[in-house]
Amino acid sequence: MLDPVSRVRRFNRAVTSAVGALDTSFLGRGRPLGAARVLNAIGHGHSDVGELRDYLGLDSGLMSRLLRGLEDEGLIGTQAHEDDARRRVASLTRAGKREFAAYEAMSNTQAESFLARNSQVEALLAAMDLIASALTRERIALAEMDPQSEEARYCLGEYYAELGRRFKQGFDVSLSRDPDAKDMRRPRGSFIVATSDTLPIGCVGLKGTDHGYAEIKRLWVAPCARGLGLGKRLMNAAEDAARTLRIALLRLDTNSALPEAGQLYRTTGWREIPRFNDDPYPDLFFEKQIRA
Amino acid sequence: MLDPVSRVRRFNRAVTSAVGALDTSFLGRGRPLGAARVLNAIGHGHSDVGELRDYLGLDSGLMSRLLRGLEDEGLIGTQAHEDDARRRVASLTRAGKREFAAYEAMSNTQAESFLARNSQVEALLAAMDLIASALTRERIALAEMDPQSEEARYCLGEYYAELGRRFKQGFDVSLSRDPDAKDMRRPRGSFIVATSDTLPIGCVGLKGTDHGYAEIKRLWVAPCARGLGLGKRLMNAAEDAARTLRIALLRLDTNSALPEAGQLYRTTGWREIPRFNDDPYPDLFFEKQIRA
DNA sequence: CATATTATCTGACTAAAGTCCGATAATGCT
DNA sequence: AGCATTATCGGACTTTAGTCAGATAATATG
């Protein structure tokens, strides 16, 4: 009852019955679960019939009949794919959008009421983030994004907040050279965000300079995603980006108050070098040669 | 994507697909899910047919047919209940026990591999406990137990560990008067444990004395269950127990290093009184008159 | 002791989910 | 152009889950 495995299994039981309750609530709109799932998947952007089948794990005959049913209800329409007329693309009609919105409202209400029933909301959310990240770790996606996109700004906000907590003297963003977004956009640089099922959980910036090297900046991994090797994955992605940009030398600065970071760099081929800028925060400097 | 509701829904999605995988793995033994669930419920001690129906939420006809099926497979047997021959009691045959053990092994393996895939095991387990407790808070059961039962000893162990952490000077159990278990058994007293789906998450002791009052001792609420009002529920249960034991006056001692506790007592009708024992740890003393 | 209540079982039924296979039409390949 | 491949569709079918209305037997109640 008290060993780790039992605790995991207790969690599974609790969550299984909660998920069951969530599922049956979807029956409230007079439609079997299968049809409701298809409608919601379409609403969430899975429009290709083939992709829908994959996402929901359904047989093609079953899928087809469910789509026909939703069409008969007037909730969706299907068109041939513009590049390949064998494939079909589903889309919500006006009525379908209303129905989808109703399901969304139910889901949101449910989530809100769960939060409202509990007091330690921040602790709960952190626990949920942690578990969701652990469960979906195989599905963490890295993607290049604009450094001013919503996802990137969220990551940077969390990054600065964390620096503020880590440095005893606090951290003032304006004091650190805040690299121009344009230096972290192609063709000068790159900005990479890791997301786990829509939640940004890490980032790294590759900032172009005019001195024959590029800098790695803003490496951040969300607390809920630590221990998954995400830092290394992000660094590899940044190096790959540097390769495609034909950048041969990378530099970075960091602070000894962030020991995990220094450890990561040392074990992945970075070499400590003397200070190469006059930024007041960093006290450790690294360099790495990129092989094509 | 970043607001609390989205985070809850991300968690729901992650967990739904994990639960689905877990469910389908149960299909691997060539038996539909319904039958597998019944077999496992019996294995976990739900032997009464009526209780089984309740626990699994199944119609009596369906239940009956599933039991017949398992009987035909030679996995279970049913007998009339010894007190009431209308009721039936199911039990595993030798083959049934083997089959149940196989399901258990699958569940355990799954839990182990989840833990093995992740590094921050302690953080994950704490998060799982927290969420499981939040999800099952409506189903927290209070029950009188022997103060030397496994559940009670677990609670007391955690309680002392927590005291050790809270008191700067540490805490030596042997120094505090460890009330004899017999003083917390009927008819002199009582010991109440709160469990959430088999995990003990809180306790309280009612210790009889020869001085015309009883003492409340060892009030503990697991970290993962705080904020759910469990302390108050435990205290109410202890007062109820005192009523059934015809004890009219309760006393307790506590320490100002545990502010939540003092707060709880003050808001539930307890009155601060002068020191009534020479125990070195407590520095706050309370009393409450119990009305029949 | 007669009657009502209960716990379970059986049979007849429906709905939902899922499988399998052949048909159809668009596309890719030689 | 001819042929294989691919994506979807529709029909026939099975399994699983679930409902409902008696039937039966044991127990409770007046």
XYZ file of C-alpha atoms (C1' of nucleotides) in Angstrom:
644
model
C 0.000 0.000 0.000
C 2.930 2.295 0.603
C 5.525 1.243 -1.933
C 6.052 3.206 -5.150
C 4.225 0.721 -7.345
C 1.148 0.814 -5.127
C 1.178 4.571 -5.198
C 1.280 4.592 -8.988
C -1.550 2.094 -9.076
C -3.611 4.130 -6.656
C -3.118 7.097 -8.948
C -4.199 4.973 -11.913
C -7.377 3.925 -10.165
C -8.237 7.472 -9.122
C -7.631 8.789 -12.576
C -9.427 5.951 -14.341
C -12.643 6.644 -12.527
C -12.257 10.392 -13.080
C -11.711 9.844 -16.789
C -14.744 7.587 -16.896
C -16.866 10.329 -15.356
C -15.514 12.805 -17.881
C -16.357 10.461 -20.718
C -19.911 9.801 -19.641
C -20.515 13.524 -19.330
C -19.911 13.695 -23.073
C -22.933 11.459 -23.506
C -25.125 14.290 -22.237
C -25.601 15.733 -25.694
C -27.498 12.725 -27.024
C -24.709 11.414 -29.216
C -22.702 8.235 -28.674
C -19.152 8.683 -27.458
C -17.598 7.696 -30.769
C -19.403 10.391 -32.702
C -18.704 12.978 -29.993
C -15.010 12.144 -30.117
C -14.873 12.550 -33.879
C -16.675 15.887 -33.723
C -14.294 17.164 -31.069
C -11.227 15.928 -32.882
C -12.353 17.828 -35.970
C -12.983 20.901 -33.845
C -9.443 20.635 -32.507
C -8.025 20.750 -36.008
C -7.718 17.105 -37.000
C -9.452 17.665 -40.282
C -7.893 15.050 -42.561
C -9.891 11.818 -42.464
C -6.732 9.718 -42.397
C -5.254 11.752 -39.595
C -8.529 11.469 -37.704
C -8.393 7.694 -37.992
C -4.854 7.647 -36.686
C -5.553 10.051 -33.869
C -8.619 8.191 -32.670
C -7.355 4.744 -33.566
C -10.467 3.757 -35.486
C -11.088 1.384 -38.351
C -11.669 3.077 -41.678
C -15.148 1.633 -42.070
C -16.167 2.768 -38.617
C -14.666 6.202 -39.180
C -16.559 6.527 -42.426
C -19.858 5.659 -40.821
C -19.303 8.068 -37.953
C -18.532 10.835 -40.427
C -21.682 10.003 -42.401
C -23.672 10.193 -39.192
C -22.298 13.632 -38.311
C -22.959 14.778 -41.874
C -26.551 13.607 -41.619
C -26.857 15.586 -38.399
C -25.666 18.631 -40.345
C -22.650 19.135 -38.105
C -19.823 18.556 -40.557
C -19.100 18.680 -44.254
C -16.413 16.817 -46.182
C -14.456 17.988 -49.167
C -11.789 16.372 -51.287
C -8.256 17.305 -50.275
C -6.928 19.965 -52.609
C -3.661 18.147 -53.379
C -5.021 14.620 -53.537
C -8.650 14.025 -54.370
C -8.630 10.552 -52.828
C -8.190 12.019 -49.372
C -11.107 13.742 -47.718
C -11.068 16.699 -45.381
C -13.766 17.262 -42.801
C -14.842 20.637 -41.503
C -17.435 21.882 -39.051
C -20.562 23.545 -40.384
C -22.041 26.481 -38.517
C -24.174 24.077 -36.472
C -21.135 21.867 -35.933
C -19.196 24.791 -34.535
C -22.009 25.506 -32.109
C -22.055 21.894 -31.002
C -18.273 21.807 -30.649
C -18.410 24.980 -28.584
C -20.934 23.294 -26.308
C -18.563 20.374 -25.727
C -15.694 22.762 -25.115
C -17.760 24.674 -22.591
C -18.491 21.412 -20.785
C -14.817 20.504 -20.647
C -13.872 23.949 -19.424
C -16.569 23.966 -16.793
C -15.421 20.611 -15.580
C -11.827 21.749 -15.317
C -12.891 24.927 -13.528
C -15.019 23.076 -11.056
C -12.188 20.700 -10.321
C -9.974 23.675 -9.552
C -12.697 25.377 -7.533
C -13.206 22.272 -5.394
C -9.592 22.328 -4.302
C -7.591 24.832 -2.370
C -3.935 24.193 -3.212
C -4.496 25.134 -6.835
C -0.907 26.027 -7.672
C 0.441 22.817 -6.196
C -2.175 20.808 -8.043
C -1.410 22.452 -11.360
C 2.306 21.903 -10.907
C 1.647 18.245 -10.111
C -0.562 17.917 -13.183
C 2.054 19.529 -15.411
C 4.680 17.190 -14.059
C 2.629 14.073 -14.632
C 1.366 15.138 -18.021
C 4.929 15.837 -19.102
C 6.098 12.472 -17.835
C 3.271 10.705 -19.641
C 3.796 12.509 -22.904
C 7.578 12.692 -22.840
C 7.827 10.516 -25.930
C 5.698 13.096 -27.645
C 7.637 16.265 -26.834
C 7.969 18.195 -30.066
C 10.709 20.701 -30.834
C 9.874 23.391 -33.356
C 11.504 26.546 -34.584
C 9.312 29.508 -33.698
C 9.432 33.245 -33.882
C 11.047 34.600 -30.695
C 8.071 36.901 -30.331
C 5.419 34.223 -30.718
C 3.129 33.594 -27.790
C 4.901 30.337 -26.974
C 8.336 31.935 -27.044
C 7.256 34.855 -24.895
C 5.781 32.449 -22.344
C 9.056 30.535 -22.170
C 11.104 33.691 -21.815
C 8.822 34.975 -19.075
C 9.274 31.766 -17.107
C 12.993 31.852 -17.773
C 13.414 35.325 -16.348
C 11.188 34.511 -13.398
C 13.411 31.575 -12.622
C 16.591 33.614 -12.898
C 15.041 36.077 -10.470
C 14.518 33.258 -7.988
C 17.944 31.720 -8.452
C 20.096 34.831 -8.128
C 20.254 36.082 -4.588
C 20.594 39.637 -5.828
C 17.568 39.251 -8.117
C 17.692 39.679 -11.824
C 16.824 42.702 -13.879
C 16.122 41.814 -17.473
C 16.996 45.237 -18.772
C 20.506 44.903 -17.309
C 21.235 41.784 -19.300
C 21.644 42.334 -22.980
C 18.253 41.314 -24.254
C 19.139 40.063 -27.707
C 17.096 41.570 -30.425
C 14.463 39.184 -31.638
C 15.775 39.676 -35.148
C 19.101 38.075 -34.209
C 17.215 34.921 -33.273
C 15.367 34.678 -36.561
C 16.566 33.100 -39.784
C 18.855 33.766 -41.463
C 20.819 35.299 -38.549
C 19.755 32.825 -35.888
C 16.959 30.657 -34.619
C 14.631 30.146 -31.679
C 13.439 26.687 -30.740
C 10.532 25.839 -28.446
C 9.760 22.410 -26.986
C 6.067 21.733 -26.469
C 4.341 18.822 -24.850
C 0.782 18.614 -26.152
C 0.463 22.415 -26.603
C 2.224 23.415 -23.356
C 5.627 25.068 -23.943
C 8.108 23.350 -21.631
C 11.474 24.517 -22.857
C 13.320 26.774 -25.257
C 16.687 27.780 -26.572
C 17.824 30.699 -28.704
C 20.590 30.809 -31.294
C 21.624 34.428 -31.644
C 23.610 35.501 -34.644
C 26.431 38.021 -34.159
C 28.798 39.830 -36.480
C 31.898 38.336 -34.868
C 32.095 35.023 -36.715
C 30.233 32.996 -34.115
C 26.688 32.612 -32.843
C 25.616 32.578 -29.202
C 23.383 30.127 -27.405
C 20.965 32.122 -25.233
C 17.925 31.516 -23.069
C 18.213 27.799 -22.573
C 15.270 26.953 -20.331
C 13.548 23.752 -19.272
C 10.304 23.944 -17.282
C 10.522 22.487 -13.773
C 7.898 19.908 -14.715
C 10.077 18.636 -17.575
C 13.425 18.297 -15.831
C 15.105 14.955 -15.785
C 13.844 14.016 -19.228
C 16.988 14.986 -21.101
C 15.209 17.895 -22.687
C 18.100 20.297 -22.212
C 20.340 18.067 -24.271
C 17.677 17.691 -26.967
C 17.265 21.453 -27.180
C 21.012 21.995 -27.419
C 21.265 19.393 -30.170
C 18.469 21.115 -32.060
C 20.229 24.458 -31.699
C 23.465 22.937 -33.032
C 21.528 21.429 -35.941
C 20.090 24.847 -36.676
C 23.591 26.327 -36.587
C 24.695 23.698 -39.099
C 21.913 24.596 -41.518
C 22.900 28.248 -41.091
C 26.554 27.357 -41.803
C 27.693 28.638 -38.435
C 30.864 26.860 -37.358
C 31.506 28.273 -33.896
C 29.134 28.653 -30.954
C 29.658 30.480 -27.684
C 27.576 30.870 -24.580
C 27.753 32.403 -21.164
C 26.195 31.123 -17.980
C 26.370 31.523 -14.245
C 27.801 29.202 -11.642
C 24.502 29.598 -9.738
C 23.052 27.291 -12.393
C 25.125 24.171 -11.848
C 22.952 21.836 -13.986
C 23.632 24.049 -16.977
C 27.418 24.011 -16.537
C 27.306 20.258 -16.091
C 25.324 19.847 -19.315
C 27.774 21.951 -21.330
C 30.858 20.216 -19.973
C 29.480 16.770 -20.866
C 28.452 17.676 -24.387
C 31.669 18.870 -25.932
C 31.810 22.501 -24.767
C 35.120 23.974 -23.695
C 35.434 26.640 -21.023
C 36.969 29.872 -22.354
C 37.782 33.295 -20.882
C 35.115 35.958 -20.564
C 34.143 37.240 -23.999
C 31.614 39.929 -23.081
C 30.999 42.423 -20.276
C 27.525 41.271 -19.305
C 27.382 41.518 -15.481
C 25.472 38.283 -14.779
C 27.472 35.447 -16.335
C 30.682 34.221 -14.745
C 31.285 31.145 -16.915
C 31.967 31.123 -20.652
C 32.004 28.231 -23.122
C 32.728 27.585 -26.773
C 32.061 24.704 -29.121
C 33.211 23.963 -32.634
C 30.409 22.653 -34.863
C 31.311 19.983 -37.408
C 29.328 19.864 -40.578
C -2.594 27.157 -23.412
C -1.147 28.620 -20.253
C -4.180 29.309 -18.117
C -5.165 26.924 -15.325
C -8.091 25.437 -17.232
C -5.884 24.568 -20.213
C -3.365 22.972 -17.938
C -6.046 20.808 -16.347
C -7.292 19.829 -19.776
C -3.801 18.993 -20.976
C -3.482 16.744 -17.966
C -6.823 15.149 -18.792
C -5.737 14.410 -22.346
C -2.424 12.923 -21.268
C -4.057 10.778 -18.665
C -6.949 9.700 -20.864
C -4.657 8.218 -23.442
C -2.519 6.588 -20.749
C -5.596 5.055 -19.155
C -6.775 3.852 -22.542
C -3.462 2.092 -23.072
C -3.725 0.531 -19.658
C -7.244 -0.690 -20.381
C -6.410 -2.230 -23.720
C -3.454 -4.026 -22.163
C -6.026 -5.869 -20.050
C -7.509 -7.223 -23.252
C -4.300 -9.131 -23.842
C -5.522 -12.122 -21.901
C -8.320 -12.913 -24.353
C -11.152 -11.773 -22.125
C -13.385 -8.753 -22.625
C -12.769 -5.814 -20.327
C -15.974 -6.343 -18.364
C -15.071 -9.889 -17.390
C -11.483 -8.887 -16.601
C -12.731 -6.138 -14.325
C -15.001 -8.507 -12.429
C -12.222 -11.033 -11.992
C -9.876 -8.382 -10.678
C -12.470 -6.911 -8.358
C -13.010 -10.360 -6.853
C -9.271 -10.792 -6.524
C -9.101 -7.490 -4.643
C -11.585 -8.742 -2.097
C -14.932 -7.588 -3.445
C -16.482 -10.996 -3.015
C -20.142 -10.210 -2.340
C -22.095 -10.106 -5.585
C -24.060 -7.060 -4.458
C -20.932 -5.219 -3.445
C -19.356 -6.133 -6.779
C -22.314 -4.617 -8.624
C -22.014 -1.433 -6.599
C -18.266 -1.217 -6.992
C -18.300 -1.741 -10.736
C -21.576 0.076 -11.355
C -23.099 -2.772 -13.322
C -26.677 -3.903 -13.851
C -27.611 -7.037 -11.954
C -28.380 -8.976 -15.121
C -25.069 -8.070 -16.691
C -23.201 -8.885 -13.494
C -24.857 -12.244 -13.305
C -23.919 -13.125 -16.863
C -20.325 -12.037 -16.379
C -20.101 -14.217 -13.276
C -21.557 -17.172 -15.186
C -18.949 -16.627 -17.870
C -16.079 -16.630 -15.383
C -17.560 -19.710 -13.764
C -17.673 -21.467 -17.133
C -14.036 -20.555 -17.611
C -13.351 -22.252 -14.292
C -11.929 -19.088 -12.746
C -14.419 -18.454 -9.982
C -16.922 -20.281 -7.866
C -19.975 -18.879 -6.090
C -21.421 -19.897 -2.761
C -24.427 -18.763 -0.797
C -23.611 -16.172 1.873
C -23.429 -17.847 5.240
C -25.772 -15.390 6.990
C -28.239 -14.889 4.152
C -28.653 -17.565 1.537
C -30.156 -15.118 -0.983
C -26.853 -13.345 -1.329
C -24.034 -14.987 -3.228
C -20.334 -14.767 -2.578
C -17.798 -15.233 -5.331
C -14.302 -16.591 -4.819
C -11.373 -17.370 -7.068
C -10.582 -20.964 -7.899
C -6.985 -22.062 -8.148
C -7.004 -21.213 -11.864
C -8.705 -17.913 -11.069
C -5.946 -17.035 -8.637
C -3.352 -17.723 -11.298
C -5.216 -15.542 -13.763
C -5.634 -12.761 -11.220
C -1.936 -12.956 -10.427
C -1.205 -12.528 -14.132
C -3.297 -9.333 -14.252
C -1.613 -8.069 -11.113
C 1.788 -8.747 -12.601
C 0.823 -6.752 -15.684
C -0.331 -3.812 -13.577
C 2.785 -3.903 -11.465
C 5.061 -4.161 -14.461
C 3.340 -1.225 -16.039
C 3.717 0.883 -12.912
C 7.357 -0.130 -12.554
C 8.184 0.668 -16.129
C 6.541 4.061 -15.783
C 8.742 4.752 -12.787
C 11.819 3.365 -14.507
C 11.279 5.612 -17.529
C 11.434 8.700 -15.350
C 14.143 10.131 -13.187
C 12.456 12.372 -10.655
C 10.651 9.458 -9.070
C 10.008 11.020 -5.676
C 8.589 14.194 -7.202
C 6.389 12.151 -9.523
C 5.052 10.013 -6.708
C 4.300 13.059 -4.581
C 2.471 14.625 -7.521
C 0.501 11.434 -8.065
C -0.454 11.219 -4.403
C -1.587 14.804 -4.455
C -3.754 14.385 -7.519
C -5.168 11.062 -6.462
C -6.131 12.560 -3.127
C -7.748 15.548 -4.791
C -9.700 13.307 -7.143
C -10.886 10.963 -4.445
C -11.483 13.499 -1.718
C -15.207 12.791 -1.734
C -14.315 9.195 -1.092
C -11.993 9.613 1.863
C -13.148 7.079 4.405
C -12.630 7.424 8.147
C -12.529 4.216 10.103
C -11.670 3.211 13.635
C -8.634 0.973 13.590
C -6.347 -0.682 16.025
C -3.471 1.704 16.867
C -1.080 -1.120 16.056
C -2.580 -1.962 12.663
C -0.373 -1.521 9.629
C -2.301 1.580 8.574
C -2.015 3.188 11.995
C 1.686 2.444 12.269
C 2.266 3.999 8.843
C 0.442 7.164 9.900
C 2.356 7.402 13.155
C 5.644 6.909 11.352
C 4.887 9.765 9.006
C 3.674 11.874 11.903
C 6.904 11.494 13.831
C 8.982 12.081 10.702
C 7.137 15.324 10.168
C 7.620 16.432 13.761
C 11.328 15.752 13.318
C 11.363 18.068 10.324
C 9.313 20.804 11.966
C 11.130 21.113 15.247
C 14.488 22.746 14.855
C 15.879 20.697 17.729
C 14.562 17.474 16.174
C 12.149 15.162 17.863
C 12.848 12.049 19.842
C 9.796 9.848 20.076
C 10.958 8.161 23.222
C 11.055 11.515 25.003
C 7.411 12.210 24.336
C 5.031 10.041 26.300
C 4.095 7.446 23.732
C 0.610 6.577 24.878
C 0.033 2.933 25.326
C -1.876 1.491 22.424
C -4.387 0.101 24.889
C -5.419 3.633 25.919
C -6.433 4.256 22.301
C -8.581 1.157 22.047
C -12.179 0.779 23.069
C -13.458 1.039 25.647
C -10.771 3.455 26.954
C -10.230 5.368 23.737
C -10.136 5.158 19.981
C -7.846 5.512 16.993
C -9.196 6.761 13.687
C -7.485 6.499 10.305
C -8.516 8.323 7.129
C -7.824 6.384 3.955
C -8.216 7.430 0.366
C -8.540 4.316 -1.757
C -6.297 2.200 0.508
C -3.647 4.884 1.162
C -3.685 6.143 4.765
C -3.684 9.932 4.639
C -4.511 11.005 8.165
C -5.147 9.864 11.686
C -6.144 10.956 15.155
C -6.014 9.213 18.492
C -8.389 9.524 21.438
C -6.480 8.436 24.515
C -8.398 7.580 27.644
C -6.954 8.686 31.012
C -7.936 8.152 34.637
C -8.385 11.859 35.288
C -11.954 12.340 34.048
C -11.009 13.480 30.568
C -9.613 11.986 27.355
C -6.763 13.393 25.299
C -6.596 14.001 21.579
C -3.218 12.759 20.339
C -1.388 12.222 17.055
C -3.539 14.345 14.784
C -1.849 14.022 11.403
C -2.846 14.872 7.820
C -0.614 13.749 4.949
C 0.935 16.606 2.940
C -0.915 15.409 -0.165
C -4.262 15.725 1.620
C -3.932 19.183 3.144
C -6.444 21.818 2.256
C -9.285 19.335 2.045
C -10.670 19.931 5.513
C -9.520 16.519 6.621
C -8.201 17.751 9.968
C -11.629 19.003 10.879
C -13.258 15.751 9.768
C -10.851 13.725 11.867
C -11.461 15.908 14.913
C -15.214 15.573 14.467
C -14.864 11.810 14.229
C -12.779 11.793 17.407
C -15.412 13.859 19.203
C -18.112 11.474 17.986
C -16.098 8.586 19.329
C -15.812 10.397 22.666
C -19.582 10.789 22.713
C -20.167 7.079 22.181
C -17.665 6.423 24.968
C -19.533 8.885 27.227
C -16.468 11.077 27.632
C -17.537 14.645 28.368
C -14.225 16.501 28.464
C -11.345 16.465 25.983
C -7.888 17.964 26.325
C -4.948 18.185 23.997
C -1.503 19.673 23.834
C 0.284 21.065 20.804
C 3.232 23.195 19.856
C 3.287 26.706 18.486
C 5.606 25.418 15.736
C 2.468 23.862 14.234
C 0.376 26.972 13.581
C -2.251 25.227 11.390
C -3.117 22.976 14.293
C -3.587 25.821 16.773
C -5.711 27.622 14.219
C -7.898 24.554 13.726
C -8.500 24.129 17.452
C -9.312 27.773 18.060
C -11.921 27.813 15.289
C -13.670 24.618 16.394
C -14.660 25.394 19.957
C -11.460 24.609 21.854
C -10.422 26.873 24.712
C -6.792 27.500 25.634
C -5.947 26.342 29.162
C -2.809 26.275 31.341
C -0.261 23.494 30.994
C -1.730 20.236 32.324
C 1.250 17.916 31.871
C 5.036 18.050 31.971
C 5.709 16.763 28.468
C 8.671 18.784 27.151
C 7.466 19.322 23.586
C 4.045 21.006 23.778
C 3.716 24.650 24.728
C 0.012 25.129 24.030
C -2.862 23.392 25.811
C -6.547 23.227 24.932
C -9.771 21.852 26.341
C -13.215 21.241 24.923
C -16.496 20.284 26.566
C -18.398 17.636 24.561
C -22.167 17.892 24.429
C -24.167 14.709 24.091
C -48.307 -18.840 8.618
C -49.414 -15.835 4.797
C -47.504 -12.041 2.516
C -44.142 -8.654 1.291
C -39.457 -7.824 0.413
C -34.814 -8.940 -1.125
C -31.034 -10.788 -3.951
C -29.983 -13.043 -7.768
C -30.759 -15.157 -12.105
C -32.557 -15.905 -16.939
C -34.239 -14.625 -21.350
C -35.341 -11.262 -24.837
C -33.979 -7.207 -26.491
C -31.224 -2.802 -28.178
C -27.293 0.140 -28.961
C -22.614 0.875 -29.726
C -18.264 -0.497 -31.166
C -15.505 -2.892 -33.951
C -14.019 -6.250 -37.943
C -13.714 -7.791 -42.626
C -14.173 -7.472 -47.356
C -15.194 -5.893 -51.779
C -16.268 -1.617 -54.576
C -14.885 2.814 -56.290
C -12.177 6.476 -57.700
C -7.877 9.071 -57.669
C -3.014 8.734 -57.954
C 1.737 6.881 -58.861
C 4.748 4.259 -61.678
C 6.662 2.157 -65.767
C -1.849 3.741 -71.555
C -1.944 0.046 -68.358
C -1.431 -1.580 -63.858
C -0.519 -1.387 -58.987
C -1.380 1.391 -55.014
C -3.861 4.295 -51.952
C -7.853 6.569 -49.524
C -12.315 6.208 -48.594
C -16.769 4.182 -48.557
C -20.639 0.966 -47.691
C -22.541 -3.568 -46.532
C -22.632 -7.733 -43.753
C -21.338 -9.376 -39.740
C -19.764 -10.183 -34.617
C -18.832 -8.871 -30.032
C -19.506 -6.234 -26.036
C -22.216 -3.576 -23.116
C -26.213 -2.488 -21.300
C -31.585 -2.492 -20.331
C -35.876 -4.474 -18.846
C -39.252 -7.633 -17.323
C -40.410 -11.648 -15.141
C -38.994 -16.087 -12.405
C -37.160 -18.130 -8.296
C -35.825 -18.771 -3.760
C -34.619 -17.048 0.774
C -35.706 -13.872 4.282
C -38.400 -10.384 6.920
C -42.768 -8.839 8.757
C -47.273 -8.603 10.574
